[in-house]
Amino acid sequence: MTNENISRLLRPNIRDLVPYCSARAAYSGKDAIYLDANENSLGSAAGTNYNRYPDPTQSALKELIAGIKCVGKESIFLGNGSDEPIDLLIRSFCEPGVDNIIIMPPTYGMYAVSAAINNVAVREVFLTSEFQVDTARVLAATNEHSKLLFICSPNNPSGNLIDKDSIVTLLDHFKGVVVLDEAYIDFAADHSMTGRLSKYNNLVILQTCSKAWGLAGLRLGMALANPELIAILNKIKAPYNINAATQAIALTALASPNFINDQVQRIICERNRLSAALADCRCVINVFPSDANFLLVKVAYPKALYTHLKTDGIIVRNRSNDPLCDGCLRITVGDPTENNLLINSFKRYDEE
């Protein structure tokens, strides 16, 4: 797909929009006397220069992320979690009451919620019983108003990677933008598809600092795509969407890749241990293979077990109402102590 075709997919008002130019975007130099943004020039009780607006382009943080992700700075959009770029993509490409998005349940719920908030129709094509994509059915479900196709890999809540050949087939044949959500990719044996960004200008990859990087409380997500598509998101985002504290903390955290790699390996080891232990419990029917930092576990009586765990102070997610997830609990891999408590709670339930 050419950049001209991407432009045609845009809502006309977005294509013609003249973006807001903030004070900090208008001047990017340093060591200046800033009298341009109506800030409190005397400072704040919090100190740390929080009286000044943050860098609206997050330039230093993008420079660091570019090296980690092996993409250009101009191919990075930073948002308030991954939820912000999801919303911005829908607002950019989908005309309310006219266009639609394609999702493949069971999957991350915010795709449908963001579409509903924007009055955009959602077309659902369920994954197969193996939690994989039926590409023929997906493509058959599209029409000329299908602007975005969301794929979650590793998938939430099933935890598995989506077959890459299926993703490539959709990239080759879907006439809109393919949004590949890789929030959990750091826990998978396979690699990210960021290497395909140069080939497919209709590919957007969502990643996050909330999982492997352990920064869920900061709410920092990212979209990776060709520069022309990233420019669209930058055009319509709020001027200062990533605050100064988030940028500073993220710069510190992302500068320690060895720490993160160690954390990921420890979580994977705990995931394997937890999977084996739960599989031995009588109440467990199946522990699905996982490429993420959680397990989908099919049990005999999900409501009763969920209540039992909650009584023990352990909170999991009951996903029994999701398509293909009847009887399933989604369990995040905790630290060793938390996982031991979970295993012991399962064993006590078996004995009741």
Tab-separated table of C-alpha atoms in Angstrom:
chain	number	residue	atom	x	y	z
A	1	MET	CA	0.000	0.000	0.000
A	2	THR	CA	1.374	3.407	-0.963
A	3	ASN	CA	1.398	6.479	1.241
A	4	GLU	CA	-1.140	7.990	-1.146
A	5	ASN	CA	-3.503	5.120	-0.367
A	6	ILE	CA	-2.943	5.618	3.379
A	7	SER	CA	-3.918	9.257	2.907
A	8	ARG	CA	-7.113	8.187	1.092
A	9	LEU	CA	-8.071	5.999	4.055
A	10	LEU	CA	-8.021	9.004	6.387
A	11	ARG	CA	-11.139	10.868	7.393
A	12	PRO	CA	-11.191	14.033	5.238
A	13	ASN	CA	-11.318	16.341	8.267
A	14	ILE	CA	-8.181	14.679	9.683
A	15	ARG	CA	-6.382	14.846	6.358
A	16	ASP	CA	-7.142	18.572	6.115
A	17	LEU	CA	-6.627	19.384	9.798
A	18	VAL	CA	-4.241	22.186	10.736
A	19	PRO	CA	-2.735	20.906	14.014
A	20	TYR	CA	-2.335	22.958	17.159
A	21	CYS	CA	1.169	24.318	17.622
A	22	SER	CA	2.197	24.457	21.276
A	23	ALA	CA	4.767	26.870	22.690
A	24	ARG	CA	7.316	24.116	23.226
A	25	ALA	CA	6.809	22.801	19.698
A	26	ALA	CA	7.354	26.269	18.255
A	27	TYR	CA	10.728	26.619	20.004
A	28	SER	CA	12.911	23.590	20.681
A	29	GLY	CA	16.136	25.254	21.780
A	30	LYS	CA	17.670	25.295	25.267
A	31	ASP	CA	18.989	27.828	27.807
A	32	ALA	CA	16.286	30.327	26.910
A	33	ILE	CA	14.152	32.640	29.026
A	34	TYR	CA	10.742	31.047	28.581
A	35	LEU	CA	8.028	33.692	28.552
A	36	ASP	CA	5.947	32.078	25.814
A	37	ALA	CA	3.721	29.452	27.491
A	38	ASN	CA	2.017	31.234	30.405
A	39	GLU	CA	3.669	28.902	32.906
A	40	ASN	CA	4.312	29.740	36.562
A	41	SER	CA	7.857	31.067	36.264
A	42	LEU	CA	8.457	30.902	40.046
A	43	GLY	CA	8.459	27.099	40.161
A	44	SER	CA	6.421	24.579	42.144
A	45	ALA	CA	6.506	22.880	45.533
A	46	ALA	CA	7.392	19.662	43.709
A	47	GLY	CA	10.575	21.185	42.300
A	48	THR	CA	12.273	19.326	39.406
A	49	ASN	CA	11.225	21.949	36.867
A	50	TYR	CA	7.642	20.654	36.805
A	51	ASN	CA	6.443	24.230	36.370
A	52	ARG	CA	7.520	23.958	32.725
A	53	TYR	CA	5.603	22.090	30.050
A	54	PRO	CA	7.247	18.818	28.976
A	55	ASP	CA	8.842	18.179	25.606
A	56	PRO	CA	5.804	17.579	23.343
A	57	THR	CA	7.886	15.443	20.983
A	58	GLN	CA	9.517	13.327	23.740
A	59	SER	CA	12.730	13.600	21.736
A	60	ALA	CA	15.204	12.165	24.278
A	61	LEU	CA	12.928	9.258	25.150
A	62	LYS	CA	12.309	8.425	21.489
A	63	GLU	CA	16.066	8.507	20.861
A	64	LEU	CA	16.543	5.843	23.534
A	65	ILE	CA	13.596	3.736	22.373
A	66	ALA	CA	14.777	3.926	18.753
A	67	GLY	CA	18.012	2.205	19.741
A	68	ILE	CA	16.187	-0.476	21.731
A	69	LYS	CA	13.580	-1.197	19.048
A	70	CYS	CA	15.919	-0.713	16.063
A	71	VAL	CA	13.604	1.767	14.343
A	72	GLY	CA	13.953	5.419	13.458
A	73	LYS	CA	12.779	8.124	15.864
A	74	GLU	CA	10.329	9.317	13.240
A	75	SER	CA	8.683	5.872	13.325
A	76	ILE	CA	7.766	6.129	17.038
A	77	PHE	CA	4.625	7.550	18.605
A	78	LEU	CA	4.404	7.636	22.394
A	79	GLY	CA	1.032	7.586	24.087
A	80	ASN	CA	-0.757	7.327	27.410
A	81	GLY	CA	-0.568	3.527	27.404
A	82	SER	CA	-1.379	1.674	24.188
A	83	ASP	CA	-4.976	2.815	24.627
A	84	GLU	CA	-4.167	6.314	23.343
A	85	PRO	CA	-2.827	5.218	19.932
A	86	ILE	CA	-5.738	2.738	19.625
A	87	ASP	CA	-8.174	5.620	20.082
A	88	LEU	CA	-6.224	7.969	17.815
A	89	LEU	CA	-6.055	5.387	15.024
A	90	ILE	CA	-9.825	4.916	15.140
A	91	ARG	CA	-10.394	8.671	15.187
A	92	SER	CA	-7.977	9.157	12.271
A	93	PHE	CA	-9.325	6.534	9.893
A	94	CYS	CA	-12.913	5.701	10.865
A	95	GLU	CA	-15.824	7.970	10.002
A	96	PRO	CA	-18.361	7.639	12.839
A	97	GLY	CA	-21.522	5.824	11.795
A	98	VAL	CA	-19.943	4.794	8.478
A	99	ASP	CA	-16.707	2.840	8.848
A	100	ASN	CA	-15.867	-0.292	10.811
A	101	ILE	CA	-12.969	-2.118	12.442
A	102	ILE	CA	-12.253	-5.858	12.434
A	103	ILE	CA	-11.356	-7.690	15.646
A	104	MET	CA	-10.818	-11.389	16.397
A	105	PRO	CA	-12.251	-12.442	19.770
A	106	PRO	CA	-11.247	-13.476	22.277
A	107	THR	CA	-8.958	-10.463	22.324
A	108	TYR	CA	-8.117	-7.239	24.151
A	109	GLY	CA	-11.357	-5.465	25.004
A	110	MET	CA	-10.278	-1.864	24.395
A	111	TYR	CA	-10.390	-2.206	20.601
A	112	ALA	CA	-14.168	-2.620	20.741
A	113	VAL	CA	-14.617	-0.102	23.561
A	114	SER	CA	-12.666	2.602	21.723
A	115	ALA	CA	-14.672	1.905	18.576
A	116	ALA	CA	-17.944	2.183	20.502
A	117	ILE	CA	-16.877	5.492	22.080
A	118	ASN	CA	-16.217	6.822	18.574
A	119	ASN	CA	-19.490	5.409	17.156
A	120	VAL	CA	-17.583	3.034	14.872
A	121	ALA	CA	-18.993	-0.405	14.065
A	122	VAL	CA	-17.107	-3.535	15.106
A	123	ARG	CA	-17.019	-6.671	12.959
A	124	GLU	CA	-16.037	-9.800	14.873
A	125	VAL	CA	-14.412	-12.893	13.401
A	126	PHE	CA	-13.664	-15.429	16.136
A	127	LEU	CA	-10.277	-17.071	16.350
A	128	THR	CA	-10.143	-20.803	15.687
A	129	SER	CA	-10.316	-23.343	18.516
A	130	GLU	CA	-6.496	-23.186	18.578
A	131	PHE	CA	-6.698	-19.389	19.039
A	132	GLN	CA	-5.343	-18.746	15.556
A	133	VAL	CA	-6.577	-16.524	12.722
A	134	ASP	CA	-8.771	-17.861	9.925
A	135	THR	CA	-7.523	-15.431	7.278
A	136	ALA	CA	-10.143	-16.377	4.669
A	137	ARG	CA	-12.999	-15.657	7.086
A	138	VAL	CA	-11.395	-12.405	8.214
A	139	LEU	CA	-10.968	-11.105	4.680
A	140	ALA	CA	-14.505	-12.223	3.770
A	141	ALA	CA	-15.849	-10.152	6.676
A	142	THR	CA	-14.366	-6.901	5.351
A	143	ASN	CA	-15.957	-4.354	3.060
A	144	GLU	CA	-15.017	-0.972	1.599
A	145	HIS	CA	-15.642	0.635	4.993
A	146	SER	CA	-13.274	-1.670	6.935
A	147	LYS	CA	-10.454	0.682	7.860
A	148	LEU	CA	-8.583	-1.037	10.727
A	149	LEU	CA	-7.854	-4.668	11.524
A	150	PHE	CA	-6.617	-5.447	15.044
A	151	ILE	CA	-4.437	-8.487	15.792
A	152	CYS	CA	-3.157	-9.197	19.302
A	153	SER	CA	-0.001	-11.350	19.342
A	154	PRO	CA	0.727	-12.783	21.875
A	155	ASN	CA	-3.022	-12.758	22.233
A	156	ASN	CA	-4.847	-11.601	25.336
A	157	PRO	CA	-6.434	-13.624	26.988
A	158	SER	CA	-5.194	-16.844	25.331
A	159	GLY	CA	-1.482	-15.998	25.638
A	160	ASN	CA	-0.330	-17.499	22.334
A	161	LEU	CA	1.490	-15.982	19.393
A	162	ILE	CA	-0.526	-15.600	16.205
A	163	ASP	CA	1.005	-17.421	13.231
A	164	LYS	CA	3.209	-14.946	11.339
A	165	ASP	CA	2.218	-16.295	7.929
A	166	SER	CA	-1.403	-15.440	8.763
A	167	ILE	CA	-0.397	-11.923	9.767
A	168	VAL	CA	1.559	-11.476	6.525
A	169	THR	CA	-1.427	-12.734	4.498
A	170	LEU	CA	-3.622	-10.104	6.110
A	171	LEU	CA	-0.994	-7.403	5.524
A	172	ASP	CA	-0.854	-8.379	1.859
A	173	HIS	CA	-4.603	-8.496	1.270
A	174	PHE	CA	-6.407	-6.254	3.768
A	175	LYS	CA	-7.090	-2.894	2.135
A	176	GLY	CA	-6.858	-0.908	5.344
A	177	VAL	CA	-4.405	-0.537	8.226
A	178	VAL	CA	-3.324	-3.634	10.184
A	179	VAL	CA	-2.721	-2.905	13.878
A	180	LEU	CA	-0.531	-5.573	15.490
A	181	ASP	CA	-0.640	-5.372	19.277
A	182	GLU	CA	2.618	-6.801	20.663
A	183	ALA	CA	2.162	-5.805	24.300
A	184	TYR	CA	3.526	-9.179	25.483
A	185	ILE	CA	6.133	-9.832	22.775
A	186	ASP	CA	9.084	-9.634	25.199
A	187	PHE	CA	7.930	-12.867	26.858
A	188	ALA	CA	7.691	-14.792	23.566
A	189	ALA	CA	10.289	-17.021	21.963
A	190	ASP	CA	9.669	-15.380	18.588
A	191	HIS	CA	10.684	-11.852	17.661
A	192	SER	CA	8.684	-8.701	17.058
A	193	MET	CA	7.550	-7.885	13.531
A	194	THR	CA	9.176	-4.445	13.656
A	195	GLY	CA	11.518	-5.647	10.903
A	196	ARG	CA	8.509	-5.664	8.539
A	197	LEU	CA	7.704	-1.979	9.012
A	198	SER	CA	9.859	-0.937	6.054
A	199	LYS	CA	7.951	-3.319	3.781
A	200	TYR	CA	4.402	-2.618	4.940
A	201	ASN	CA	3.389	1.008	5.316
A	202	ASN	CA	-0.087	-0.148	6.410
A	203	LEU	CA	1.377	-1.877	9.498
A	204	VAL	CA	1.174	-0.337	12.953
A	205	ILE	CA	2.808	-2.196	15.848
A	206	LEU	CA	1.662	-1.411	19.372
A	207	GLN	CA	4.038	-2.058	22.258
A	208	THR	CA	4.065	-0.963	25.871
A	209	CYS	CA	6.248	-0.273	28.880
A	210	SER	CA	3.588	-1.765	31.181
A	211	LYS	CA	4.591	-5.429	30.892
A	212	ALA	CA	8.245	-6.470	30.526
A	213	TRP	CA	9.495	-3.005	31.490
A	214	GLY	CA	7.439	-3.027	34.694
A	215	LEU	CA	6.098	0.523	34.262
A	216	ALA	CA	2.329	-0.055	34.250
A	217	GLY	CA	1.858	2.798	36.713
A	218	LEU	CA	3.399	5.306	34.296
A	219	ARG	CA	0.972	4.537	31.436
A	220	LEU	CA	3.485	4.703	28.593
A	221	GLY	CA	2.735	2.909	25.346
A	222	MET	CA	3.993	3.235	21.822
A	223	ALA	CA	2.976	2.830	18.220
A	224	LEU	CA	5.648	1.936	15.679
A	225	ALA	CA	4.911	2.546	11.996
A	226	ASN	CA	6.121	4.287	8.854
A	227	PRO	CA	6.866	7.999	9.434
A	228	GLU	CA	3.894	9.198	7.369
A	229	LEU	CA	1.469	7.257	9.549
A	230	ILE	CA	3.184	8.350	12.775
A	231	ALA	CA	2.896	11.956	11.585
A	232	ILE	CA	-0.897	11.509	11.471
A	233	LEU	CA	-0.991	10.461	15.130
A	234	ASN	CA	1.280	13.340	16.126
A	235	LYS	CA	-1.015	15.692	14.217
A	236	ILE	CA	-4.088	14.903	16.326
A	237	LYS	CA	-2.649	13.994	19.751
A	238	ALA	CA	-2.968	16.321	22.729
A	239	PRO	CA	-0.012	18.767	22.736
A	240	TYR	CA	1.599	17.464	25.951
A	241	ASN	CA	0.285	13.905	26.117
A	242	ILE	CA	3.340	12.466	27.950
A	243	ASN	CA	4.103	14.347	31.163
A	244	ALA	CA	7.572	15.327	32.357
A	245	ALA	CA	7.673	12.823	35.245
A	246	THR	CA	6.804	9.917	32.949
A	247	GLN	CA	9.486	10.930	30.464
A	248	ALA	CA	12.147	11.248	33.179
A	249	ILE	CA	11.326	7.950	34.905
A	250	ALA	CA	11.086	6.073	31.606
A	251	LEU	CA	14.485	7.408	30.536
A	252	THR	CA	16.004	5.992	33.721
A	253	ALA	CA	14.252	2.617	33.459
A	254	LEU	CA	14.871	2.022	29.761
A	255	ALA	CA	18.573	2.779	30.215
A	256	SER	CA	18.916	-0.541	32.103
A	257	PRO	CA	18.216	-3.240	29.491
A	258	ASN	CA	20.130	-5.943	31.397
A	259	PHE	CA	17.811	-5.473	34.372
A	260	ILE	CA	14.769	-5.851	32.122
A	261	ASN	CA	16.164	-8.919	30.359
A	262	ASP	CA	16.789	-10.545	33.725
A	263	GLN	CA	13.253	-9.756	34.848
A	264	VAL	CA	11.805	-11.291	31.675
A	265	GLN	CA	13.803	-14.511	32.109
A	266	ARG	CA	12.723	-14.813	35.733
A	267	ILE	CA	9.081	-14.335	34.767
A	268	ILE	CA	9.364	-16.973	32.025
A	269	CYS	CA	10.874	-19.446	34.520
A	270	GLU	CA	8.039	-18.758	36.953
A	271	ARG	CA	5.510	-19.090	34.127
A	272	ASN	CA	6.836	-22.558	33.297
A	273	ARG	CA	6.875	-23.608	36.944
A	274	LEU	CA	3.373	-22.299	37.535
A	275	SER	CA	2.049	-23.971	34.398
A	276	ALA	CA	3.409	-27.376	35.463
A	277	ALA	CA	2.126	-27.034	39.021
A	278	LEU	CA	-1.387	-26.025	37.999
A	279	ALA	CA	-1.580	-28.799	35.411
A	280	ASP	CA	-1.181	-31.296	38.296
A	281	CYS	CA	-4.257	-29.965	40.116
A	282	ARG	CA	-7.415	-32.079	39.869
A	283	CYS	CA	-9.649	-29.047	39.281
A	284	VAL	CA	-7.625	-28.004	36.219
A	285	ILE	CA	-8.747	-29.271	32.836
A	286	ASN	CA	-6.121	-27.539	30.718
A	287	VAL	CA	-3.322	-25.004	31.018
A	288	PHE	CA	-2.951	-23.401	27.604
A	289	PRO	CA	0.564	-22.772	26.257
A	290	SER	CA	1.617	-19.170	26.819
A	291	ASP	CA	3.998	-16.750	25.123
A	292	ALA	CA	3.031	-13.994	27.570
A	293	ASN	CA	3.363	-13.238	31.292
A	294	PHE	CA	0.065	-14.920	32.122
A	295	LEU	CA	-1.677	-18.268	31.775
A	296	LEU	CA	-5.146	-19.131	30.530
A	297	VAL	CA	-6.342	-22.027	32.687
A	298	LYS	CA	-9.507	-24.051	32.000
A	299	VAL	CA	-11.029	-25.388	35.222
A	300	ALA	CA	-14.063	-27.459	36.142
A	301	TYR	CA	-15.962	-24.841	38.174
A	302	PRO	CA	-14.561	-21.389	37.388
A	303	LYS	CA	-16.950	-19.324	39.525
A	304	ALA	CA	-16.408	-21.486	42.609
A	305	LEU	CA	-12.636	-21.502	42.165
A	306	TYR	CA	-12.562	-17.759	41.501
A	307	THR	CA	-14.476	-17.179	44.754
A	308	HIS	CA	-12.182	-19.554	46.632
A	309	LEU	CA	-9.084	-17.713	45.400
A	310	LYS	CA	-10.597	-14.344	46.265
A	311	THR	CA	-11.320	-15.585	49.780
A	312	ASP	CA	-7.610	-16.410	50.023
A	313	GLY	CA	-6.811	-12.852	48.919
A	314	ILE	CA	-5.778	-13.876	45.401
A	315	ILE	CA	-7.379	-11.979	42.531
A	316	VAL	CA	-7.427	-13.457	39.023
A	317	ARG	CA	-9.634	-12.758	35.974
A	318	ASN	CA	-12.610	-14.958	35.191
A	319	ARG	CA	-12.755	-15.001	31.375
A	320	SER	CA	-15.506	-17.627	31.103
A	321	ASN	CA	-17.799	-15.228	29.259
A	322	ASP	CA	-15.287	-14.608	26.480
A	323	PRO	CA	-15.677	-16.562	23.211
A	324	LEU	CA	-13.757	-19.868	23.243
A	325	CYS	CA	-12.870	-19.337	26.930
A	326	ASP	CA	-15.688	-21.181	28.697
A	327	GLY	CA	-14.486	-22.261	32.140
A	328	CYS	CA	-11.262	-20.262	31.898
A	329	LEU	CA	-9.399	-18.131	34.412
A	330	ARG	CA	-6.600	-15.811	33.301
A	331	ILE	CA	-3.791	-15.795	35.832
A	332	THR	CA	-0.877	-13.359	35.795
A	333	VAL	CA	2.505	-14.852	36.662
A	334	GLY	CA	3.393	-13.419	40.059
A	335	ASP	CA	6.645	-13.392	41.989
A	336	PRO	CA	7.779	-16.753	43.508
A	337	THR	CA	6.044	-16.129	46.828
A	338	GLU	CA	2.781	-15.118	45.152
A	339	ASN	CA	2.918	-18.119	42.853
A	340	ASN	CA	3.479	-20.467	45.795
A	341	LEU	CA	0.436	-19.008	47.547
A	342	LEU	CA	-1.612	-19.470	44.376
A	343	ILE	CA	-0.513	-23.093	43.952
A	344	ASN	CA	-1.276	-23.866	47.595
A	345	SER	CA	-4.721	-22.280	47.234
A	346	PHE	CA	-5.437	-24.495	44.219
A	347	LYS	CA	-4.344	-27.539	46.183
A	348	ARG	CA	-6.607	-26.639	49.117
A	349	TYR	CA	-9.494	-26.251	46.692
A	350	ASP	CA	-8.754	-29.746	45.362
A	351	GLU	CA	-9.032	-31.110	48.911
A	352	GLU	CA	-12.375	-29.479	49.694
